[in-house]
XYZ file of C-alpha atoms in Angstrom:
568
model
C -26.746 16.633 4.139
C -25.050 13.573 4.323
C -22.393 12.982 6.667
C -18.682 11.869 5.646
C -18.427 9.886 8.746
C -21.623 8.107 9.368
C -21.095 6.395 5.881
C -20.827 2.688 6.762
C -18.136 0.058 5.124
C -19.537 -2.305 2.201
C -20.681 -5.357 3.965
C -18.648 -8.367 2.993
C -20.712 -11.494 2.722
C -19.171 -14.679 5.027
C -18.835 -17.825 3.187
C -21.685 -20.313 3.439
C -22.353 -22.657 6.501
C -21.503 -25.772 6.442
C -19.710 -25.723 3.147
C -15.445 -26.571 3.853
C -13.476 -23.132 3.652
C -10.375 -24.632 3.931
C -9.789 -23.481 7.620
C -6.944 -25.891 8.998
C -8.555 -25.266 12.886
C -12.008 -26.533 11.403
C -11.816 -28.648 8.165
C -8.006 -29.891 8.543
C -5.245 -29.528 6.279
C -6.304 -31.360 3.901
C -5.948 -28.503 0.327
C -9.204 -27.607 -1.747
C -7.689 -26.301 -4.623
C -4.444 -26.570 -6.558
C -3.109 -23.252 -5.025
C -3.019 -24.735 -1.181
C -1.554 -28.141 -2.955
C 1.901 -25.964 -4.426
C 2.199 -24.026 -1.170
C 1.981 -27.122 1.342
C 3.907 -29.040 -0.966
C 6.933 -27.236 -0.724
C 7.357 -23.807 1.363
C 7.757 -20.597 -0.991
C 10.671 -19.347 0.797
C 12.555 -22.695 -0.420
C 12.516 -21.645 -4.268
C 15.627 -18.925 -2.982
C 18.212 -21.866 -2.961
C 17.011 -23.222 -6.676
C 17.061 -19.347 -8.037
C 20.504 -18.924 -6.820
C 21.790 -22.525 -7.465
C 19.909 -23.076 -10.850
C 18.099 -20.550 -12.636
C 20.539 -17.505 -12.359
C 22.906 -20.197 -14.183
C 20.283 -21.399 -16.155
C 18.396 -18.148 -17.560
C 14.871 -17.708 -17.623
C 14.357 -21.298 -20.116
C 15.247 -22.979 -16.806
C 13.104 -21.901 -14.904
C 10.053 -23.950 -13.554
C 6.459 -22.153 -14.141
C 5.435 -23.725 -10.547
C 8.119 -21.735 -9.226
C 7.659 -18.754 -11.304
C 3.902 -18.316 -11.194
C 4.280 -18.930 -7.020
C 7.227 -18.722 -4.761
C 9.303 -16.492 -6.990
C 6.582 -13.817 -5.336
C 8.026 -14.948 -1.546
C 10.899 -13.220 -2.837
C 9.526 -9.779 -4.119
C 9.767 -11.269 -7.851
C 6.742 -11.021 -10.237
C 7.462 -11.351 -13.945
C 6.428 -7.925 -15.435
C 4.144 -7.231 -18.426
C 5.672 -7.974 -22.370
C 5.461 -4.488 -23.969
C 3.203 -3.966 -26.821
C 0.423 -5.534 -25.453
C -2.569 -3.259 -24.903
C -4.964 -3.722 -21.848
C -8.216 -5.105 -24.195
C -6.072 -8.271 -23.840
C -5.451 -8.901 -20.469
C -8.416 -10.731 -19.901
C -7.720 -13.032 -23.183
C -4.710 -14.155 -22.703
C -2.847 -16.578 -20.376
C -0.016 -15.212 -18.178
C 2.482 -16.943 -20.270
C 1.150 -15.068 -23.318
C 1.143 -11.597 -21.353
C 4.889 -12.052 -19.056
C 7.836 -10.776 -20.537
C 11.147 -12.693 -19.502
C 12.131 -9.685 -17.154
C 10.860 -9.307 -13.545
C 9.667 -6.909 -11.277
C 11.393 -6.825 -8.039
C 10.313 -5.082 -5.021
C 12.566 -4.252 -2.064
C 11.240 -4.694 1.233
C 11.765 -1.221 3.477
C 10.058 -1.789 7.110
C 8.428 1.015 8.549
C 9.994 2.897 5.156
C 13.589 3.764 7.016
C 16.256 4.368 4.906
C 19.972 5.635 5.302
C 21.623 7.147 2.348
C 24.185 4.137 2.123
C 20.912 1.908 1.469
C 19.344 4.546 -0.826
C 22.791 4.818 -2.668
C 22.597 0.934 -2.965
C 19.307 0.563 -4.754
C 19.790 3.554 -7.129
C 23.276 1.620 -7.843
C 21.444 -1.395 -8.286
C 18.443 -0.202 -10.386
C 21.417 1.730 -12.814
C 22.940 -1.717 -13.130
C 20.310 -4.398 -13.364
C 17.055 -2.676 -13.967
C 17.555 0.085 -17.030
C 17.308 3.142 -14.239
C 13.547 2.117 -13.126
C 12.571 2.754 -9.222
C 8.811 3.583 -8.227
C 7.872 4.344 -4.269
C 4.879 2.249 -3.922
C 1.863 3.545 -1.150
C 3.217 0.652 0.759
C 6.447 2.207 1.303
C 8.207 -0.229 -0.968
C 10.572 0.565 -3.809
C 10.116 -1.647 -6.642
C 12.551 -1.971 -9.186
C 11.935 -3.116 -13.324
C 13.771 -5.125 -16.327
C 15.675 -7.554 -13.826
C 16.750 -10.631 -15.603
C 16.956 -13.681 -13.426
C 20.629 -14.387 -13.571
C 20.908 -10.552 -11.615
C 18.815 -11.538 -8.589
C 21.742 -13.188 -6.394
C 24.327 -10.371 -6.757
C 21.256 -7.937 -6.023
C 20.298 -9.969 -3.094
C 24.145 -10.212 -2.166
C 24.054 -6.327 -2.388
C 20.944 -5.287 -0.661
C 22.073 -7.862 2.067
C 24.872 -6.022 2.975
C 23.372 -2.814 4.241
C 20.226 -4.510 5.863
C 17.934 -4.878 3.108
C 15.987 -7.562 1.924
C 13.073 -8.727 -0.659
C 12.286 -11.510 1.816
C 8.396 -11.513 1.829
C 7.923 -8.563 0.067
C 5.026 -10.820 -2.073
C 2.964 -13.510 -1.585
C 0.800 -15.358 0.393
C 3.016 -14.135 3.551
C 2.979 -11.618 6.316
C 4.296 -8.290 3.550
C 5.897 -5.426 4.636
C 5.078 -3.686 8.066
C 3.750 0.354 7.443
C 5.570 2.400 9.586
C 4.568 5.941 10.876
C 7.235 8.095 8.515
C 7.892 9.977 11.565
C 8.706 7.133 14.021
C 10.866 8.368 16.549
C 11.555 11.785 15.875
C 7.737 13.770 15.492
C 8.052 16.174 18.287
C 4.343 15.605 18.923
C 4.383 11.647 18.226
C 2.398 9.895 21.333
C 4.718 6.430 20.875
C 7.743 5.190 18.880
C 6.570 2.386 16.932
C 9.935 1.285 15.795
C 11.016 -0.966 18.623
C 7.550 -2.857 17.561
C 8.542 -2.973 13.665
C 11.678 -4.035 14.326
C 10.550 -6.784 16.759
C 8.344 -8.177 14.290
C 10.269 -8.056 11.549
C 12.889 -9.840 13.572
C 10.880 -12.865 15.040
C 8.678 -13.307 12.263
C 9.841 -12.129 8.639
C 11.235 -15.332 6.787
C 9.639 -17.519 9.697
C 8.200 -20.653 7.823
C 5.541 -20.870 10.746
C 3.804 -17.775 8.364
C 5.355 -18.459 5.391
C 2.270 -20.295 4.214
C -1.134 -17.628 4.662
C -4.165 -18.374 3.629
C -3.583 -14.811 1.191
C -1.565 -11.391 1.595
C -1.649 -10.023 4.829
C -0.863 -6.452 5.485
C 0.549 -4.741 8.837
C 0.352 -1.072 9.856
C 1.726 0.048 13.345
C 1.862 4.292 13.675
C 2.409 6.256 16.916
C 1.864 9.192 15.520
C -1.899 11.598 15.901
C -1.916 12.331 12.419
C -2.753 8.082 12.009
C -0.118 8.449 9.047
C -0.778 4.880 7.739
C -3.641 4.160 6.591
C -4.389 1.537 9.213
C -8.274 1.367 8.565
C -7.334 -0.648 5.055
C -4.799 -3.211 6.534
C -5.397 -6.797 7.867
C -3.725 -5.632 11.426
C -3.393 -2.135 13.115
C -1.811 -0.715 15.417
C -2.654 2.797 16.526
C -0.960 4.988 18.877
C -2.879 6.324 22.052
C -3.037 7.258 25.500
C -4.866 4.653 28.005
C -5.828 6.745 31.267
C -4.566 4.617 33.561
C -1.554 2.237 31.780
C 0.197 5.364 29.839
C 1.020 5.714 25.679
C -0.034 1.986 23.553
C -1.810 1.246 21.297
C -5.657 0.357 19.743
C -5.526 -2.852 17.809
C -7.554 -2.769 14.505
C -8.015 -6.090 12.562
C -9.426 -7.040 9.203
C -9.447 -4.099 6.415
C -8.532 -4.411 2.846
C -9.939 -2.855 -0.595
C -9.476 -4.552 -3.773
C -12.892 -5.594 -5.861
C -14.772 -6.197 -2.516
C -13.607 -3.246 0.029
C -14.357 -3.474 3.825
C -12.440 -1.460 6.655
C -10.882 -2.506 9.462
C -12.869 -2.617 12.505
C -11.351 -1.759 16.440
C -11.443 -4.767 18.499
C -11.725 -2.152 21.643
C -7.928 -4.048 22.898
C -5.120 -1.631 24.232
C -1.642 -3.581 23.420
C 1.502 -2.103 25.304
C 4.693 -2.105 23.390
C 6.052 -4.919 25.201
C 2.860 -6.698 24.275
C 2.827 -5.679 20.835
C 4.794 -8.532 18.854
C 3.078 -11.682 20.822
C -0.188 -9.605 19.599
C 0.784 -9.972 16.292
C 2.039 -13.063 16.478
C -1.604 -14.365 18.007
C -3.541 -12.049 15.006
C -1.548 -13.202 12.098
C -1.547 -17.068 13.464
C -5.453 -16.345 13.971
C -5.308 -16.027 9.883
C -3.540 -18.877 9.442
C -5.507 -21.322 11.512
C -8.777 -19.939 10.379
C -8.766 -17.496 7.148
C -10.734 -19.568 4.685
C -8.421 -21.243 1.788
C -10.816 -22.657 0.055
C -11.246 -19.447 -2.630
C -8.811 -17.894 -2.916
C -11.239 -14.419 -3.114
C -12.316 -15.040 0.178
C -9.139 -15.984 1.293
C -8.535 -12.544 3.038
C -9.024 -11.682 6.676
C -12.006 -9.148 6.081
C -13.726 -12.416 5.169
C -13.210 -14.246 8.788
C -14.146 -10.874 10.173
C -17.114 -10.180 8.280
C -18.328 -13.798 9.721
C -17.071 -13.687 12.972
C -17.466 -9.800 14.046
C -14.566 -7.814 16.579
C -16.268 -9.271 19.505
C -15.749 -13.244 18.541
C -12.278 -12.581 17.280
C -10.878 -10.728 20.546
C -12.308 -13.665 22.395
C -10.178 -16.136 20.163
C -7.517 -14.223 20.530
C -7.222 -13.736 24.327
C -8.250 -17.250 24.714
C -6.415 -19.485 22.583
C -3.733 -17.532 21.433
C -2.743 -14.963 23.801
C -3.728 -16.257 26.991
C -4.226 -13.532 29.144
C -6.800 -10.820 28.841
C -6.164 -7.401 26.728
C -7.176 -4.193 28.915
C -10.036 -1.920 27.045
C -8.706 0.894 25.505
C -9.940 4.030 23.927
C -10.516 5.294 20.231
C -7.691 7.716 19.017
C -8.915 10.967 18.472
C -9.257 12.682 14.949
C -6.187 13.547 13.602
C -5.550 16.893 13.952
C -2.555 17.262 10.982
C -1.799 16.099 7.788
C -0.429 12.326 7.562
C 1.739 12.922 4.959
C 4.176 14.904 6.172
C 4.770 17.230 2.937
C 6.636 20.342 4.066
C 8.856 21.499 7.136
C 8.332 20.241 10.551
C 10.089 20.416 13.942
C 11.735 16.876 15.680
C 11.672 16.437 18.653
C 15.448 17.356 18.782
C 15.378 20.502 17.631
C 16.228 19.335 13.713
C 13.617 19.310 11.285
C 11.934 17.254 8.939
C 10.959 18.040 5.365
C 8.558 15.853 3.540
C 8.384 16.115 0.141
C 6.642 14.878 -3.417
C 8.049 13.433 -6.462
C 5.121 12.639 -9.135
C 2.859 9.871 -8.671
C 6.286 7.970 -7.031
C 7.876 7.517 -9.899
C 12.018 8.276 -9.603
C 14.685 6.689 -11.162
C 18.030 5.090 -9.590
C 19.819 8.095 -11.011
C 17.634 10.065 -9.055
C 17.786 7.558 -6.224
C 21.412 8.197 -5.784
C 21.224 12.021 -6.285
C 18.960 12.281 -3.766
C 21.311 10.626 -1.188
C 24.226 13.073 -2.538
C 21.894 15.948 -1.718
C 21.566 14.851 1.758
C 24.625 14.165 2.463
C 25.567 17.129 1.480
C 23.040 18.816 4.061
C 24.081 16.709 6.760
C 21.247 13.988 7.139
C 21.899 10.561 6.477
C 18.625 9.137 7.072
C 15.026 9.426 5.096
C 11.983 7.517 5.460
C 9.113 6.276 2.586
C 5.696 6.753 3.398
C 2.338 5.274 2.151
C 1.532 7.764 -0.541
C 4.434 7.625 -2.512
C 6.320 10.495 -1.255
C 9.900 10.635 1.081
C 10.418 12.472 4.522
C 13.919 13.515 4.757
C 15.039 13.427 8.706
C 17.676 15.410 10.811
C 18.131 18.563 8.866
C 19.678 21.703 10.673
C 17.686 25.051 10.391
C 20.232 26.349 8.224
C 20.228 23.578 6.139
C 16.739 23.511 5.250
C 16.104 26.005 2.235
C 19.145 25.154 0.366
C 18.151 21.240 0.792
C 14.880 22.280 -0.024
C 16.342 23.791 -3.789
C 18.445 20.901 -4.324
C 15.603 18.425 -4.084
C 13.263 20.242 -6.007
C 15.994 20.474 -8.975
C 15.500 16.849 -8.475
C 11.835 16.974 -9.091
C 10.899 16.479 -5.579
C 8.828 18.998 -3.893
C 8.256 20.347 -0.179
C 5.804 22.795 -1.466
C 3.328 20.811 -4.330
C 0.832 21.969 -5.604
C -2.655 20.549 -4.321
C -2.952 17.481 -6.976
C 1.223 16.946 -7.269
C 0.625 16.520 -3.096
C -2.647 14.222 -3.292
C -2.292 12.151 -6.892
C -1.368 8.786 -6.395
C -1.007 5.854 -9.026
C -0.704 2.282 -9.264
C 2.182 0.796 -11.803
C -0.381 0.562 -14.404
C -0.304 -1.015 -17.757
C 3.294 0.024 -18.552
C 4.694 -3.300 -16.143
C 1.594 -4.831 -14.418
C 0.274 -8.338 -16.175
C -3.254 -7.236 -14.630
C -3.593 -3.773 -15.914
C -5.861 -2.639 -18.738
C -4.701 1.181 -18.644
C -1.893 2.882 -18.138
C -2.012 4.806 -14.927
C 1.964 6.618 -14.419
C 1.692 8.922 -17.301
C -2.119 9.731 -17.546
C -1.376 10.996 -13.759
C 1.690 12.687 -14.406
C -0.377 14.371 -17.128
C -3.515 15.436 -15.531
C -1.138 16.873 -12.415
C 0.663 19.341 -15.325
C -2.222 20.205 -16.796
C -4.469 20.818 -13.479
C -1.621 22.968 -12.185
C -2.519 25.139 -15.018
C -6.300 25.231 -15.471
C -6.637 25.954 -11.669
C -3.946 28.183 -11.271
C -5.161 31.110 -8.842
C -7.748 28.814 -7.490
C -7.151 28.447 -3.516
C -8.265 24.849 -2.905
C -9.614 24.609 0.677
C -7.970 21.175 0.785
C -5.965 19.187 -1.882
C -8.095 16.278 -3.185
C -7.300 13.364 -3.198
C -6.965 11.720 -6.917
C -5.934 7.722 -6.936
C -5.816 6.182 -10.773
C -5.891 2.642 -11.042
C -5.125 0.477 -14.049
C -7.261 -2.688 -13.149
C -10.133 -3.185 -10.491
C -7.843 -4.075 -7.532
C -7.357 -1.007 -5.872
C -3.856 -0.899 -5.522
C -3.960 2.688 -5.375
C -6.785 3.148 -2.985
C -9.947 3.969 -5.309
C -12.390 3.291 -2.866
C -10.787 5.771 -0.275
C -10.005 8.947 -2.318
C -11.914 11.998 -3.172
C -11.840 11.204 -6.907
C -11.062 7.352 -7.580
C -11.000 6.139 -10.723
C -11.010 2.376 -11.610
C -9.281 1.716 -14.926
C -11.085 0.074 -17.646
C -12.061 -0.559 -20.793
C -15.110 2.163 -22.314
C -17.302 1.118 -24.894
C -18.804 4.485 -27.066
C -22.227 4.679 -29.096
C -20.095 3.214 -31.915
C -18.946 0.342 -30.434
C -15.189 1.767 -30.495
C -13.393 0.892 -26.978
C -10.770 3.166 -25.094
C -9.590 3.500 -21.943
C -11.156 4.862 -19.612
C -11.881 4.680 -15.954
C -15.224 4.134 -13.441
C -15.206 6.993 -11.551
C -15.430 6.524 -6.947
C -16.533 9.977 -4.901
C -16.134 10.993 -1.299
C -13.928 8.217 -0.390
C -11.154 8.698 2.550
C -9.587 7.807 5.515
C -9.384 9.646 9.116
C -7.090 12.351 8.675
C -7.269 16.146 9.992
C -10.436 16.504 7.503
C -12.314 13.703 8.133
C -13.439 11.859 11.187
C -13.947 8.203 10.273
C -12.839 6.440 7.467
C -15.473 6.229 4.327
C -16.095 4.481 1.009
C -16.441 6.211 -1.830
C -19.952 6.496 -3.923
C -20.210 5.348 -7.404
C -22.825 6.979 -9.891
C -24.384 5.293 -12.139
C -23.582 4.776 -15.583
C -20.336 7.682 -14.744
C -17.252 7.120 -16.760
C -14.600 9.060 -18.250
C -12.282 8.324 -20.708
C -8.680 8.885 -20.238
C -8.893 11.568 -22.656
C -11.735 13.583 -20.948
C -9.932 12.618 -17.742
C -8.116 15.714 -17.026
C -11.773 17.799 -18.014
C -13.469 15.733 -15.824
C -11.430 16.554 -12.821
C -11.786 20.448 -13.380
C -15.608 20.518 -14.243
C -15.843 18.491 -10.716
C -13.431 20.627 -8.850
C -15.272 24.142 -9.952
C -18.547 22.565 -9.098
C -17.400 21.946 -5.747
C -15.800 25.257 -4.960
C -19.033 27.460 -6.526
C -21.579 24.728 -4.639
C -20.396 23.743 -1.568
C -21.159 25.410 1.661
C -18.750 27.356 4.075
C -16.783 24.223 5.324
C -17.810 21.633 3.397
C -15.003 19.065 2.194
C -15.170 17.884 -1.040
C -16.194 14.455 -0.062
C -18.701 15.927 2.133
C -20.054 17.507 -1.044
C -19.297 14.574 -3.477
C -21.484 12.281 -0.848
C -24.411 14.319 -0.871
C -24.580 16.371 -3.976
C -27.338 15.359 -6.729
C -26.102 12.205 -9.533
C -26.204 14.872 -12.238
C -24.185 17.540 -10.339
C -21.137 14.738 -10.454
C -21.352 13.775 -13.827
């Protein structure tokens, strides 16, 4: 049988020697492509002043398509998809043709801490400006919908005053930092990683010294065992542990990242106290600056530079020219020995407790938004926390508290008890707002979840599985690192008649307290489902695995190892 954990990453192929890849420590500043030109030109985070001064008072006519198609994005704004416009023409038409005049904005929540005053605020907000719309995103985000152009300075003005931002939440810029959704009060967390997410945030969010990347670059930072942030698919990591000799740290991780051409991070083998934590950071992230290749702008990511240069090479570059000291050798973290997301009741380490709990696929509303803070309130906590697959952990509840919480949010729609696929589903926005979809991804989940709940009712699933829908190839959604991932796309029949439909990823996960190491997922062959057979699909595979698989064998352990026609 094949082993989960001894699957290895897909290898990313370096650029070519000798050929310029735009890195400013090696070929100059000097742009290669019209991209680099816009961004040294004139810094994205400049384009706030002409938003506020100009094109809120001008309207959408006014606005320039250098600014909208770029820096708008250094401010969490993307320009959402026109309804009507079905996903056989995203690849035929130019973004004007597909952009509707409304944008998507999406607020920037470090670590994913929330009070209810800040919750309140963006379910106010999203009531006001963006027709009720709010989706959790599996970055811990909340992204709003239908905001016109002349909203975005009161929003700003709004968010601002209770400590939010959309500074950064896009672009070519250091995005939002994942933070362990139990920072601070797990009564088994090894280190509090919020003194180190609030550092960073601090020195270096809005910083024009990384305002201009080479591409997106992603930050995780957990102190938690369960390793609740999926830190093997972000450009940095850090990972809570326990050096023998210098106490509680952490294990650096550099260079992972999905989309079309996946590749995990990779340990450099560096323990990084807290107190060295942000200058680490600081030397990884200006590492990608000096010397992620610009050139192409897909191979513009920092998988690339460490596919070419390998863990060894890029600790030495940053100890020498960056950091200037030496990092001590540290060890792995152990296999998690919990769930990392949280779902249910747990104890804090002040005698409170936790409760995590699921709304479907993320999506919510800012009615919702501001219910939920009510229902808090109400119980006596004040403070909640996103987390990186679309779900919330509410913090500081009192023993007595707990149940009748527990039936207010589920009136809600949010539960602490899900069933297996309500727990593990996750989707992408999907063709209903996203210029690069070609299916829609919200409601085929939230349809398959209703329906699986009945087809395998009475079934005990060993483990939930993991099911990630995606509307385009990118992986927003994590494909590549789910039990079932399915890619969306078009699906051509005998006929020639297209629908939507899906390429179908196996076996695919991170470390969690199932699996070891991280893993990509298997593709078969010629194995596609339409969005119509989707929901049959997932119960034919499901049975198969519970009649075939042996005592303790996980479903991607079976998935990786089972026969091509036994997955079909």
């Amino acid at each position: 049988m094949t082993s989960v954990d001894s699957r290895p990453a897909q290898r990313v192929r370096p650029p070519r020697a000798g050929v310029p890849n735009g890195q400013w420590k090696v070929d100059g500043r000097a742009p290669l492509n019209g991209n680099e030109e816009l961004k040294q030109a004139d810094d994205g985070l400049n384009v706030r002043e002409r938003i506020e001064n100009v094109y809120a008072a001008g309207g959408f006519d006014s606005i320039d398509p250098g600014d909208l198609h770029g820096p708008f994005r250094w401010w969490g704004l993307y320009t959402q998809r026109k309804p009507g416009i079905d996903g056989g023409r995203t690849a035929t038409l130019e973004p004007e043709e597909l952009e509707d005049r409304y944008f998507m904005m999406r607020v920037r929540i470090d670590g994913g801490a929330l009070t209810t005053e800040q919750l309140r605020v963006i379910g106010e907000i999203s009531r006001e400006f963006g027709r009720d719309s709010a989706d959790l995103t599996d970055r811990q985000n909340i992204q709003l919908h239908w905001v016109e152009i002349e909203s975005v300075p009161e929003i700003w003005r709004r968010l601002e005053a209770v400590g939010l931002q959309t500074t950064e939440a896009c672009g070519d810029v250091p995005r939002v930092i994942l933070g362990s959704p139990v920072a601070g009060i797990a009564a088994d967390e090894i280190i509090d990683p919020t003194p180190v997410i609030r550092e960073i945030s601090r020195r270096y969010i809005g910083d024009p010294a990384f305002s201009n990347l080479p591409r997106k670059y992603k930050t995780a930072i957990t102190g938690h065992p369960s390793q609740d942030v999926v830190h093997e698919i972000n450009d940095i990591s850090l990972v809570g542990v326990v050096h023998p000799e210098l106490g509680a740290g952490y294990d650096l991780w550099v260079g992972g990242a999905l989309s079309t051409t996946p590749r995990l991070g990779e340990r450099l083998g560096a323990f990084v106290t807290e107190a060295q934590a942000p200058e680490v950071w600081e030397g990884v992230t200006s590492i990608f600056r000096d010397y992620g290749y610009r050139r192409l702008r897909n191979k513009a990511r920092m998988k690339f530079l460490l596919a070419d240069w390998g863990p060894e090479k890029f600790r030495e570059v940053l100890e020498r020219e960056y950091l200037g000291f030496t990092l001590a050798d540290g060890p792995a973290a152990p296999k998690p020995s919990t769930p990392g997301d949280h779902i249910g009741v747990h104890p804090q380490k002040d005698g409170a407790y936790f409760i995590g709990v699921a709304p479907t696929v993320g999506r919510l509303s800012g009615t919702r938004l501001v219910a939920i803070a009510d229902a808090l309130e109400t119980h006596g906590s004040f403070r909640l926390r996103t987390t990186p697959h679309q779900k919330l952990v509410v913090l500081d509840v009192a023993e007595d508290d707990v149940e009748p919480l527990i039936a207010d949010l589920d009136a809600l729609g949010l539960s602490a008890r899900p069933s297996p696929f309500r727990r593990s589903t996750v989707a992408c926005t999907g063709l209903e707002y996203c210029k690069l979809a070609i299916v829609d991804t919200k409601d085929t989940a939230t349809e398959a979840i209703a329906a699986l709940e009945t087809r395998l009712k009475g079934i005990d699933l060993p483990h939930p599985i993991s099911l990630h829908i995606n509307g385009c190839p990118n992986s927003c959604a994590r494909i590549q690192t789910a039990d079932i991932g399915l890619k969306g796309q078009l699906i051509t029949d005998e006929n020639g008649v297209q629908s939507p439909g899906f390429q179908v990823h196996l076996g695919g996960g991170l470390a969690s307290d199932i699996r070891g190491e991280a893993g990509l997922g298997r593709t078969v062959r010629g194995l596609k489902v339409t969005a119509s057979d989707l929901i049959d699909y997932v119960e034919r595979i499901t049975r198969r695995w519970i009649a075939e698989r042996t005592y303790d064998q996980t479903f991607a352990e079976w998935a990786l190892s089972a026969d091509e026609e036994a997955l079909r």
